[in-house]
Tab-separated table of C-alpha atoms in Angstrom:
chain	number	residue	atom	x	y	z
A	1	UNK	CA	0.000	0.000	0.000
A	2	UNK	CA	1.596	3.439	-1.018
A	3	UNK	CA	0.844	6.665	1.151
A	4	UNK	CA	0.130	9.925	-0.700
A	5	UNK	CA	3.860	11.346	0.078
A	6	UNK	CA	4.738	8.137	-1.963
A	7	UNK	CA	3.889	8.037	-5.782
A	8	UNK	CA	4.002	4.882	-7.843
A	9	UNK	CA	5.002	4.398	-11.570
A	10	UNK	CA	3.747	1.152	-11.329
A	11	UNK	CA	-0.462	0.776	-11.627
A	12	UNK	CA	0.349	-3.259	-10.417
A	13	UNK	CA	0.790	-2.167	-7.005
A	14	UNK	CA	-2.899	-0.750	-6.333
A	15	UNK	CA	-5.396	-2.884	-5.849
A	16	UNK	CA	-8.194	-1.000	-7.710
A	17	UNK	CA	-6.655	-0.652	-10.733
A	18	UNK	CA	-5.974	-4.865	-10.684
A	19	UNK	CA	-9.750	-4.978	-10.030
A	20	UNK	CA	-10.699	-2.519	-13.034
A	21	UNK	CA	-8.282	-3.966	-15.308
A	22	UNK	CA	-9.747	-7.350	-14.970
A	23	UNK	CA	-13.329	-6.207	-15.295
A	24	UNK	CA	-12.559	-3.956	-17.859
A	25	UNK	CA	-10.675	-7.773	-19.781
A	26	UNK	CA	-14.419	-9.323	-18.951
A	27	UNK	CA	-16.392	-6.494	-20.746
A	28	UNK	CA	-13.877	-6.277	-24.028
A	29	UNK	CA	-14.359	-9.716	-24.261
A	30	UNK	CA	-18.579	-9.425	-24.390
A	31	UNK	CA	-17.739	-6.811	-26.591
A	32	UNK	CA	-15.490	-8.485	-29.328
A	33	UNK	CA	-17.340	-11.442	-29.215
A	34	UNK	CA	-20.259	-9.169	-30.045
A	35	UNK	CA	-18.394	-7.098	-32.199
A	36	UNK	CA	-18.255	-10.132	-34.945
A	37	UNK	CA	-21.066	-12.292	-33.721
A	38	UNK	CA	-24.089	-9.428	-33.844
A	39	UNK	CA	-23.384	-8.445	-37.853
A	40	UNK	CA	-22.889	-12.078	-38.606
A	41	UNK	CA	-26.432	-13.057	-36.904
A	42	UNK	CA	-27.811	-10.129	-39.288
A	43	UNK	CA	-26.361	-11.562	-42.126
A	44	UNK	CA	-26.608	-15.185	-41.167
A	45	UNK	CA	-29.515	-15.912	-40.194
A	46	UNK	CA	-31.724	-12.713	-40.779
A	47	UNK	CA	-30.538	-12.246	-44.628
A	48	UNK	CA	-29.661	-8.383	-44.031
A	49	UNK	CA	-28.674	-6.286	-46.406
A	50	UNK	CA	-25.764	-3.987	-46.780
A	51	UNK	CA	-27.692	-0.740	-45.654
A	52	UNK	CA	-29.527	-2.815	-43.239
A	53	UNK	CA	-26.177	-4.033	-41.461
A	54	UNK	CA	-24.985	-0.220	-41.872
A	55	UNK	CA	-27.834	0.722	-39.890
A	56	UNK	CA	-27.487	-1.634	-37.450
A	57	UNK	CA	-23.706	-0.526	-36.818
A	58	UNK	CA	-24.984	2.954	-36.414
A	59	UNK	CA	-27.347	1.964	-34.241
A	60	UNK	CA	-24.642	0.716	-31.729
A	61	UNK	CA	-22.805	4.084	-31.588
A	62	UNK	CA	-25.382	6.400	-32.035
A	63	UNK	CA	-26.019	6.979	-28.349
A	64	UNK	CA	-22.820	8.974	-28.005
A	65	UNK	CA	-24.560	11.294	-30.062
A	66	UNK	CA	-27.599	11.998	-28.123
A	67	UNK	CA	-26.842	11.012	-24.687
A	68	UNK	CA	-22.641	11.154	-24.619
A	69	UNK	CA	-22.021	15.258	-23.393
A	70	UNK	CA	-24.533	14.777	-20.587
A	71	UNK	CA	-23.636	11.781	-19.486
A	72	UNK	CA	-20.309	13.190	-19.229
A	73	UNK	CA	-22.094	15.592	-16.281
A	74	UNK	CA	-23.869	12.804	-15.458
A	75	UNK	CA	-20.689	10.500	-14.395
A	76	UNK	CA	-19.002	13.947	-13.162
A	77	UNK	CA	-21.405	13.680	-10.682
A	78	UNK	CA	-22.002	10.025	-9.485
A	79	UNK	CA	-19.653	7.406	-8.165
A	80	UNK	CA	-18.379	5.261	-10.734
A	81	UNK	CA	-18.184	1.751	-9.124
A	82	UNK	CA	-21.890	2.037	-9.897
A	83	UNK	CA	-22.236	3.134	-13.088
A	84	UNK	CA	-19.929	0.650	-14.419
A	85	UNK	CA	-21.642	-1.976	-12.436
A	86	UNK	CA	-25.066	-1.014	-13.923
A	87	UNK	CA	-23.732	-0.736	-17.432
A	88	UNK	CA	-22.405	-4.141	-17.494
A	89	UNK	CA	-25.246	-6.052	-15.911
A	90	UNK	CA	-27.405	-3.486	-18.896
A	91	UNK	CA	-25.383	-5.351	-21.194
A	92	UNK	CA	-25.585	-8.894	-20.596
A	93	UNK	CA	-29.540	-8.879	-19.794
A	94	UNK	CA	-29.747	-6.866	-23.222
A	95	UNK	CA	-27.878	-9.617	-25.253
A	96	UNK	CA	-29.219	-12.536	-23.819
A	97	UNK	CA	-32.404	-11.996	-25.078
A	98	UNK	CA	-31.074	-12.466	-28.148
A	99	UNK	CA	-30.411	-16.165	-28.077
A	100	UNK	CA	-33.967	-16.119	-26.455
A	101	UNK	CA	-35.620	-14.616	-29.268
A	102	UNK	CA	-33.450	-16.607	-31.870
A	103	UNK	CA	-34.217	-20.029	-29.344
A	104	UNK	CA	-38.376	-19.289	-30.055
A	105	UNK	CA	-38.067	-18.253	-33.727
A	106	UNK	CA	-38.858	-14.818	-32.737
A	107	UNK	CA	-35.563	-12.954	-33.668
A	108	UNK	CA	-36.480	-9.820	-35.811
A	109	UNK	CA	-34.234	-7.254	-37.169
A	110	UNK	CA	-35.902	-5.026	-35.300
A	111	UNK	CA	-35.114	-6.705	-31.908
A	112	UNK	CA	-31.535	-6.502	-33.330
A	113	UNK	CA	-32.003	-2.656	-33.598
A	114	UNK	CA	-33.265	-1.897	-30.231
A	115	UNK	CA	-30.694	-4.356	-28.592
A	116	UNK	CA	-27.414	-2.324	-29.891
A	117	UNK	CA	-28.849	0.632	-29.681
A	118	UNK	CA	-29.648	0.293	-26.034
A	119	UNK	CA	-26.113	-1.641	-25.074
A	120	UNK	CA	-24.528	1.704	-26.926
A	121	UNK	CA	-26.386	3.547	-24.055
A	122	UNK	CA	-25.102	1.500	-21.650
A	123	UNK	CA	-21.549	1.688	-23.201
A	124	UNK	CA	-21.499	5.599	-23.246
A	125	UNK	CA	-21.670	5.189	-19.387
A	126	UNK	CA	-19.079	2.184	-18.813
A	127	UNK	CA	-16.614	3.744	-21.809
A	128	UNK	CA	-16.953	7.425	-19.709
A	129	UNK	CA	-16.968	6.431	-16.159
A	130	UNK	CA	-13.730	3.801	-16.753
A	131	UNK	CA	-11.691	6.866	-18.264
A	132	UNK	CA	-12.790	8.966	-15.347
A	133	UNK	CA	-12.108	6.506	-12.910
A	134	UNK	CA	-8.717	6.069	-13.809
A	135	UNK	CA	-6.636	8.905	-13.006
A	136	UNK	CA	-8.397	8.844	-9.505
A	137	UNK	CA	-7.333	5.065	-8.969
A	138	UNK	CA	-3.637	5.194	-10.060
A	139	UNK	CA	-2.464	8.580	-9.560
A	140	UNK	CA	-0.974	10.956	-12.148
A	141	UNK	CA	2.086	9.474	-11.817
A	142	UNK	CA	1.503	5.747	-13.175
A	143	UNK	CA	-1.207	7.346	-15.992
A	144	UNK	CA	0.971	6.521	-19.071
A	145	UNK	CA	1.724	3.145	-17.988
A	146	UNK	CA	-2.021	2.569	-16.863
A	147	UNK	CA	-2.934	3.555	-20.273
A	148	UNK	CA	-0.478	1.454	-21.722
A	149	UNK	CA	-2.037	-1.602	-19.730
A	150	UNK	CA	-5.832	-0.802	-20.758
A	151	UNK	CA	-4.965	-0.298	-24.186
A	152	UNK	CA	-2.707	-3.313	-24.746
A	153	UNK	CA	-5.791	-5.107	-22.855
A	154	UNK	CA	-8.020	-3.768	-25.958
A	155	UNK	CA	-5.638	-4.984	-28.187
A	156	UNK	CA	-5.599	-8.239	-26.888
A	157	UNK	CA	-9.431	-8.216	-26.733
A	158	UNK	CA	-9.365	-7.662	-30.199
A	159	UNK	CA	-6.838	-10.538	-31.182
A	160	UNK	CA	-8.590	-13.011	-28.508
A	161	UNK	CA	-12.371	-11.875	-28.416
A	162	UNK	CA	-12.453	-11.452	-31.955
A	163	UNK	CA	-10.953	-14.205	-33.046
A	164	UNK	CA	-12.965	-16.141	-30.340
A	165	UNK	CA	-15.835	-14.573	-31.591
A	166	UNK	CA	-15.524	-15.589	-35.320
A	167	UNK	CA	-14.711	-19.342	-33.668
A	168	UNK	CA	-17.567	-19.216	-32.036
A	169	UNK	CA	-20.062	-18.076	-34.567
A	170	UNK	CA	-18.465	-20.767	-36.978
A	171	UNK	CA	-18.821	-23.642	-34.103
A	172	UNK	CA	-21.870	-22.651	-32.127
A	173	UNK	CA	-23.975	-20.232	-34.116
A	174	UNK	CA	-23.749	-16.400	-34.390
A	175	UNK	CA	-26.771	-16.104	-31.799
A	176	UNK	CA	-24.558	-18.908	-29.441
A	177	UNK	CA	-21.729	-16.533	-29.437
A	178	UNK	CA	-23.856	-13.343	-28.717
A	179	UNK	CA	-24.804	-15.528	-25.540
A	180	UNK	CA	-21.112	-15.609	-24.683
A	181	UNK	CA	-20.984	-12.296	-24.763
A	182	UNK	CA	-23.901	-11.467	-22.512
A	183	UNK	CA	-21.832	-14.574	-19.697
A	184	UNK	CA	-18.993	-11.830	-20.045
A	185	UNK	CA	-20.616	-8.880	-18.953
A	186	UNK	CA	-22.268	-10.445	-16.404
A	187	UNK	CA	-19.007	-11.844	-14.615
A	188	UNK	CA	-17.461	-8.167	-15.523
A	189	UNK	CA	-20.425	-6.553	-12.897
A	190	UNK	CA	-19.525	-9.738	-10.567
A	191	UNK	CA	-15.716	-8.506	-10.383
A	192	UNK	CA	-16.768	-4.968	-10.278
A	193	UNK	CA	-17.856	-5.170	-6.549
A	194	UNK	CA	-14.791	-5.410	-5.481
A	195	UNK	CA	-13.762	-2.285	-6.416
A	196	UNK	CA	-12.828	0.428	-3.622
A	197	UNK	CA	-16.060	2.429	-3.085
A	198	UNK	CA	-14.280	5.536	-2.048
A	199	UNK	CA	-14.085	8.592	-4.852
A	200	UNK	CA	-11.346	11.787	-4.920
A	201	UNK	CA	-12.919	13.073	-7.606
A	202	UNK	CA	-14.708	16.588	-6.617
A	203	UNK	CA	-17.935	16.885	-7.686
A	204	UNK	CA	-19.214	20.018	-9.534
A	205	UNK	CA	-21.344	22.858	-8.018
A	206	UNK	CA	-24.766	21.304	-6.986
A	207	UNK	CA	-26.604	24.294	-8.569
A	208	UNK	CA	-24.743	24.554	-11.628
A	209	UNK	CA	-26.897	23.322	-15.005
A	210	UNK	CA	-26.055	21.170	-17.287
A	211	UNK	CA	-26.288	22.667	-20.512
A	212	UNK	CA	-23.572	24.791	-18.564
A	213	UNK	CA	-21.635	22.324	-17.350
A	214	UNK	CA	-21.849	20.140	-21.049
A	215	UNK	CA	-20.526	24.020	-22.717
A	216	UNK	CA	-17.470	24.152	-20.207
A	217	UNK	CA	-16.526	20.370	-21.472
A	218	UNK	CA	-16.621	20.839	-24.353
A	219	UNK	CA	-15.343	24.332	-24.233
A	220	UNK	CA	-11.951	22.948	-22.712
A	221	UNK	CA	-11.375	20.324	-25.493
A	222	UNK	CA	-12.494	22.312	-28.089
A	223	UNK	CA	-10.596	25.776	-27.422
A	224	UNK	CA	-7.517	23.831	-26.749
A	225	UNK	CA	-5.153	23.611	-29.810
A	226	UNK	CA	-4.000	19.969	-29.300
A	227	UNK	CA	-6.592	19.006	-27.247
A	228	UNK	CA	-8.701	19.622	-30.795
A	229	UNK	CA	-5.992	18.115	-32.986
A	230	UNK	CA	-6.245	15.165	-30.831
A	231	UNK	CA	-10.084	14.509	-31.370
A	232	UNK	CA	-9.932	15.812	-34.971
A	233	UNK	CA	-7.548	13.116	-35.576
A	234	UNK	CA	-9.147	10.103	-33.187
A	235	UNK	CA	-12.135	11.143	-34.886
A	236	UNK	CA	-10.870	10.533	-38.680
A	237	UNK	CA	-9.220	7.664	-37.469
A	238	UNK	CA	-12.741	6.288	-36.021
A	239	UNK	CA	-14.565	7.341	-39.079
A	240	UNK	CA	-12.526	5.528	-41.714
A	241	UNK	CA	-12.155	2.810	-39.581
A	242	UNK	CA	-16.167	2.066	-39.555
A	243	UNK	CA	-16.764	2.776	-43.282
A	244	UNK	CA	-14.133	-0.174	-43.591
A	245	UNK	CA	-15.189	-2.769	-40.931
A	246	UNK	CA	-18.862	-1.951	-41.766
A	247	UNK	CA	-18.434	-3.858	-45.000
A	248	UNK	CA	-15.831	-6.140	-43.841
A	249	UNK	CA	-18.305	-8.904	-43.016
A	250	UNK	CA	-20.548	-8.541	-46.586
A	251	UNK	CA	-17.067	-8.702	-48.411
A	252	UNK	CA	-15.814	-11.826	-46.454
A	253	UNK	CA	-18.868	-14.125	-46.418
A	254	UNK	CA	-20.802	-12.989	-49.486
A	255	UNK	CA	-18.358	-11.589	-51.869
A	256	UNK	CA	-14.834	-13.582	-51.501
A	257	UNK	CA	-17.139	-16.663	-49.779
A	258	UNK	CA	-14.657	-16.847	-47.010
A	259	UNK	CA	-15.744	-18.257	-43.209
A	260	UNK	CA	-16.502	-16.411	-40.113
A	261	UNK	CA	-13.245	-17.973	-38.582
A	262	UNK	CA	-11.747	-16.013	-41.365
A	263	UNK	CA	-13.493	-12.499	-40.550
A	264	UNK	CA	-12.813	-13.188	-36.759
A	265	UNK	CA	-8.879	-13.791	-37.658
A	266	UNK	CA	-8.705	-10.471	-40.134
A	267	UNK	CA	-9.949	-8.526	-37.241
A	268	UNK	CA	-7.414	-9.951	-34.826
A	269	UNK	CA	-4.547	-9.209	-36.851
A	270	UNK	CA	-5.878	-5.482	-36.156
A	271	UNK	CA	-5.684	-6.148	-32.515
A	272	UNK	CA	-2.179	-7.139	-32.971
A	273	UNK	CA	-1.499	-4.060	-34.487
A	274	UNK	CA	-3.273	-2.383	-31.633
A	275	UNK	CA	-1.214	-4.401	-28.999
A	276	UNK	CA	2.524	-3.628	-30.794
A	277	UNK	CA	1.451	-0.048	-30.917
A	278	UNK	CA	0.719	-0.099	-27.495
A	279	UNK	CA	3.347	-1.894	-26.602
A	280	UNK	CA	6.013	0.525	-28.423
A	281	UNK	CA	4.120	3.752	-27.223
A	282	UNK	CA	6.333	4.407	-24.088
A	283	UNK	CA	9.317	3.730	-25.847
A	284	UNK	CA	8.495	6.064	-29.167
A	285	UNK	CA	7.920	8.791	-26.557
A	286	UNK	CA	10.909	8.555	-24.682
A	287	UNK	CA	13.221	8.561	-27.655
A	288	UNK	CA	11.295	11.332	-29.829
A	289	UNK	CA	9.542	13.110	-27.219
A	290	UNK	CA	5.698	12.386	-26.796
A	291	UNK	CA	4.176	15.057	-29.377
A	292	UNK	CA	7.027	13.983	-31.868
A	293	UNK	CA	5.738	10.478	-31.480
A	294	UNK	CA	2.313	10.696	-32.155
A	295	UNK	CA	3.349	12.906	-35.275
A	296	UNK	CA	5.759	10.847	-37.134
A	297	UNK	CA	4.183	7.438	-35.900
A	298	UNK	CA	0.605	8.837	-37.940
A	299	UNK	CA	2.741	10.287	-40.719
A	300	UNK	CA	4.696	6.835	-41.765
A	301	UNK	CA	1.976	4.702	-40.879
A	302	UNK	CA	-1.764	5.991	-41.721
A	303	UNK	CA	-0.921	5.593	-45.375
A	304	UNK	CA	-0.850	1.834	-45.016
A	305	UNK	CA	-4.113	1.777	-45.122
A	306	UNK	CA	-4.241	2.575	-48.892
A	307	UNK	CA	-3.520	-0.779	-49.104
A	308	UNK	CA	-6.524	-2.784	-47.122
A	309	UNK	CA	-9.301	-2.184	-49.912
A	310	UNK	CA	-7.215	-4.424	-52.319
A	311	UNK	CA	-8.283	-7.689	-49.782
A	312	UNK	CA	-9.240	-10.648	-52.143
A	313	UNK	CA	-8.344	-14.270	-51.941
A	314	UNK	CA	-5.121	-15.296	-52.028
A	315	UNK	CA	-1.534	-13.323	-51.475
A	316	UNK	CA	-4.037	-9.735	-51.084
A	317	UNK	CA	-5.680	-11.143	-47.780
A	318	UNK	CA	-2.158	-11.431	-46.200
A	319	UNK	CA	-1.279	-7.816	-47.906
A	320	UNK	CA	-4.521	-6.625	-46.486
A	321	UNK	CA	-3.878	-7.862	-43.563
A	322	UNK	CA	-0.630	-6.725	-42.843
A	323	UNK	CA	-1.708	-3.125	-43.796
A	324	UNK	CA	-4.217	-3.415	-41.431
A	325	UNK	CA	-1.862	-4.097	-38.763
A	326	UNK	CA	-0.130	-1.140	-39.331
A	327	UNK	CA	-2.804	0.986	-39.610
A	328	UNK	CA	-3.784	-0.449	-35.975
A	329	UNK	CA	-0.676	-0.076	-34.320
A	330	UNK	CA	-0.706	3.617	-35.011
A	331	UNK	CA	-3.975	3.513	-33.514
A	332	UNK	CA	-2.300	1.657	-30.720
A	333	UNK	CA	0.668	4.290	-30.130
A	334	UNK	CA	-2.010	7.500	-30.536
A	335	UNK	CA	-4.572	5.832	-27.669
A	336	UNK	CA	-1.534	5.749	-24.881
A	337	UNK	CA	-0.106	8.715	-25.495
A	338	UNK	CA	-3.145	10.810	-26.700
A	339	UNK	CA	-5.402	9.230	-23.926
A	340	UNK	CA	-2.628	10.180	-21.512
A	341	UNK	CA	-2.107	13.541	-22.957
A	342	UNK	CA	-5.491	14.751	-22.764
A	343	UNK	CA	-6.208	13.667	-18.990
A	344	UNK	CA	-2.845	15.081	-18.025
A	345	UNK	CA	-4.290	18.641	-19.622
A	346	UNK	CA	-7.916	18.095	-17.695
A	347	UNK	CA	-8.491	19.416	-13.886
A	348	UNK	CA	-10.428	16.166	-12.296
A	349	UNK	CA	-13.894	18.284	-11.968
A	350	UNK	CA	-14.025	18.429	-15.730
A	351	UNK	CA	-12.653	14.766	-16.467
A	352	UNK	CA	-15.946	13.556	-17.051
A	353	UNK	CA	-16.929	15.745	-19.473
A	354	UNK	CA	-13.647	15.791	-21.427
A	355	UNK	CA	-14.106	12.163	-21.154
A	356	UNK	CA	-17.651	12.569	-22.947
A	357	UNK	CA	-16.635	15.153	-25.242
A	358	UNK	CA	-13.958	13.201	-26.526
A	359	UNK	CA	-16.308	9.886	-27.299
A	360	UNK	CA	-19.199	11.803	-28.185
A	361	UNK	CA	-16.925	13.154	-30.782
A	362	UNK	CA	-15.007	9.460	-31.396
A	363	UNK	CA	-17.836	7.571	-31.185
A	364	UNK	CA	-20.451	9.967	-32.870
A	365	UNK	CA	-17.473	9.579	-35.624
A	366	UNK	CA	-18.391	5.724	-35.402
A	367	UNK	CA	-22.057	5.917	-36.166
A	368	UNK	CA	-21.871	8.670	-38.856
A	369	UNK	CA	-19.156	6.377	-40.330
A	370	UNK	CA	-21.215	3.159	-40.458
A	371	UNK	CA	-24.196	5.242	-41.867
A	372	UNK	CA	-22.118	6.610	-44.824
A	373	UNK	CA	-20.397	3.405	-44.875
A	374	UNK	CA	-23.957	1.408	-45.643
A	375	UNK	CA	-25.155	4.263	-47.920
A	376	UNK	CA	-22.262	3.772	-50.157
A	377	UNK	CA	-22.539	0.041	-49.902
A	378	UNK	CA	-25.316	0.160	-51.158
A	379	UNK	CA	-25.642	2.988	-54.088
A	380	UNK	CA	-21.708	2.292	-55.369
A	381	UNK	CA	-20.595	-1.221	-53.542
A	382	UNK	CA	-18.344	-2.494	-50.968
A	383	UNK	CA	-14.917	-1.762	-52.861
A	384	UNK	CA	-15.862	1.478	-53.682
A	385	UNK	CA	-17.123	2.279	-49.707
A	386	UNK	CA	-13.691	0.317	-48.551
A	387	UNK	CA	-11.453	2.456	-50.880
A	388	UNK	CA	-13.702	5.654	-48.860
A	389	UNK	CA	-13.041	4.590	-45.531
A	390	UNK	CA	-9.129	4.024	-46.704
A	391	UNK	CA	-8.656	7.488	-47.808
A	392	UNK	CA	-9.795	8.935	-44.717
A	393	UNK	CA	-7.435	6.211	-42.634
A	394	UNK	CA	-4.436	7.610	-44.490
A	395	UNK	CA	-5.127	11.140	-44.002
A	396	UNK	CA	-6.309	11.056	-40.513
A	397	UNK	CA	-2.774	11.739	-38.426
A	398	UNK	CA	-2.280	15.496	-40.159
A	399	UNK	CA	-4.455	17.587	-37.555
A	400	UNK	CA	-2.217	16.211	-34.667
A	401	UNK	CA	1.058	16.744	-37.541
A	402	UNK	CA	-0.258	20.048	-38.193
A	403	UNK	CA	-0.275	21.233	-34.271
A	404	UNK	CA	1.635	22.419	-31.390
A	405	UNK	CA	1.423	18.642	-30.511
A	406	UNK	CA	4.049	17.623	-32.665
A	407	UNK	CA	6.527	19.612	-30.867
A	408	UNK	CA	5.602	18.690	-27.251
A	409	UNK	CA	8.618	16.456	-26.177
A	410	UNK	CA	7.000	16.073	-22.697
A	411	UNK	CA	3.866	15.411	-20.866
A	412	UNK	CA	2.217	18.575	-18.893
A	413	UNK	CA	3.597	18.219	-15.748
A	414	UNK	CA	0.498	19.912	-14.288
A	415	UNK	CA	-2.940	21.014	-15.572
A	416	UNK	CA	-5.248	20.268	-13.471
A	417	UNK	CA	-5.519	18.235	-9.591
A	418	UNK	CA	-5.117	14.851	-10.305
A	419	UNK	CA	-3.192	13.453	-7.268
A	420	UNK	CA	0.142	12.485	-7.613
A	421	UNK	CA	-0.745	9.132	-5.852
A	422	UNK	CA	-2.786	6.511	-6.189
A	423	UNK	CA	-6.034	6.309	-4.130
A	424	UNK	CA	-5.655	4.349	-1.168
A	425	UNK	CA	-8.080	2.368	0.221
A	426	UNK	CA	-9.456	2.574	3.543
């Protein structure tokens, strides 16, 4: 146990963050698993059509755009032990019914539609409150390596959960696997009540309203030059991203008649790339300087992407898929040190809403993306939407190239009140 005259480096040593980290390696697995195994049940075994599994992948990230900046507030000003316990338990009620439905012939696309759009709600809450949370459990001092660890545990999801998931669709049926998912969220809110139910955070003014409080959050990342070329270029990244995978699972099983083990494995490589990038984040920063790192990684790396909408059978899957790594691990290297960045720059009354500005912004990217990304499907195809999504891929790392970020060698050594210690438990 560390006393607040002592600061850690290390996130290992407190207990809450080994309890977060391992809920938070429960919930990304419910959510890679449902990741492949919800589009595949849409185009398995309810015949969906492209536009019809764009809308559905809007429909899982639209909630960020309605109800992400107040629930910023909103998780500003409630403990988060409970939010992300009520999130997850959300989650796994809303996808076992699922299975249910699919069990009594009942399955509709509409039940489909109200499912992910409701876990999206749910997600807005877990996604905000977990980012929150964070620099209250470990302390500013241990924030890059915490970030490190939560996104090399994404990555990881995404090799494991996706490649699980495609194994399990292939083995056990898509609505099987979406079952899976639903076990994993459930033992996620299980694990959760062990966390510590104490909370530094300071909460805002008790009179102050939240239109108000939603302007100042998104005031702060907004009026801030690299806290804006930071979203602007999460954002692109997230948009391109969607118009690609959105099609990903039309191309694979319809078009080059490959299996869902195959989809599942594609995906994984991009959680590889995720994990290296994480993995080399620390490193990248300490021998260019941490601006320097996110601008050079984006400029020699995005453009791999140009290379992912030439997939097709054969020696192009493997030359897909290695772009696609690439263009992972650079989102890999920009979620450390960006995510680290931005809450280094953010006093802890306002962490929320950054928090919620940032995803309403990342993840309203998402849905817009899988929108556009089933409108082209279906007026122009899926190479022409893939060869979209692409472009914007390669572009996305020049509004963090073109900013004061690039030249930031180190992180702010103070911003706001995060404490320089862990929280300790009492």
């Amino acid at each position: 146990m560390h006393t607040p005259s002592q600061p850690t480096a290390s996130p290992w040593r407190v207990r809450d963050f080994r309890v977060l980290f391992s809920a938070t390696a429960l919930s990304q697995l419910g959510t890679n698993v449902s990741y492949v195994a919800v589009p595949l049940v849409a185009v398995t075994a309810l015949d969906a059509s492209p536009g019809q599994v764009g809308a559905l992948a809007t429909l899982s990230t639209v909630a960020f755009l309605f109800i992400g900046l107040p629930a910023g507030v909103w998780v500003d000003r409630m403990r988060h032990r409970r939010i992300l316990i009520l999130a997850d338990l959300s989650r796994a009620v809303l996808f076992s019914s699922v299975p249910v439905a699919w069990q009594a012939d009942a399955l509709t696309l509409g039940h489909l539609y109200a499912v992910v759009l409701l876990n999206g709600c749910a997600t807005v809450f877990f996604d905000v409150g977990s980012q929150s949370a964070l620099p209250h459990v470990v302390g500013r001092a241990a924030l890059v390596r915490a970030n490190t660890a939560v996104v090399s545990l994404q990555a990881v999801g995404g090799i494991a959960g996706r490649g699980a998931g495609g194994g399990l669709v292939q083995l056990l049926t898509a609505p099987v696997a979406v079952f899976c998912a639903a076990g994993a969220y459930l033992v996620s809110a299980l694990r959760l009540l062990a966390l510590g139910r104490g909370d530094d955070a300071p909460r805002p003014a008790p009179g102050a309203r939240l239109g108000a409080q939603i302007v100042e959050g998104v005031r702060h990342v907004l009026g801030d030059r690299e806290l804006r070329a930071l979203a602007l270029t999460a954002a692109l990244s997230n948009f391109g991203s969607q118009i690609v995978t959105t099609m990903l699972p039309i191309l694979f099983v319809r078009e080059l008649r490959l299996s869902a083990g195959a989809l599942g494995l594609f995906w994984a490589a991009g959680g590889l790339g995720l994990l290296l990038g994480a993995w080399c984040a620390r490193r990248l920063a300490g021998r260019l300087g941490h601006g320097r790192a996110l601008g050079l990684t984006g400029a020699v790396l995005a453009p791999a992407a140009l290379l992912v909408p030439l997939i097709d059978r054969g020696p192009w899957l493997w030359i897909a898929g290695a772009a696609w790594v690439l263009t992972l691990l650079k989102t890999g290297v920009d979620n450390v040190l960006g995510v680290s960045l931005r809450q280094r720059m953010t006093p802890d009354t306002l962490l929320g809403r950054m928090n919620a500005t940032f995803r309403f912004l990342l993840t309203g990217a998402l849905a817009v993306g899988a929108a556009v990304s089933g409108l082209i499907g279906e007026l122009a195809g899926v190479r022409v939407t893939l060869w979209v999504g692409a472009v914007l891929l390669a572009a996305n790392f020049l509004p963090v190239f073109l900013s004061p970020v690039r030249t930031r060698r180190e992180l702010p050594r103070q911003r706001g009140t995060v404490p320089l210690s862990p929280r300790v438990p009492k």
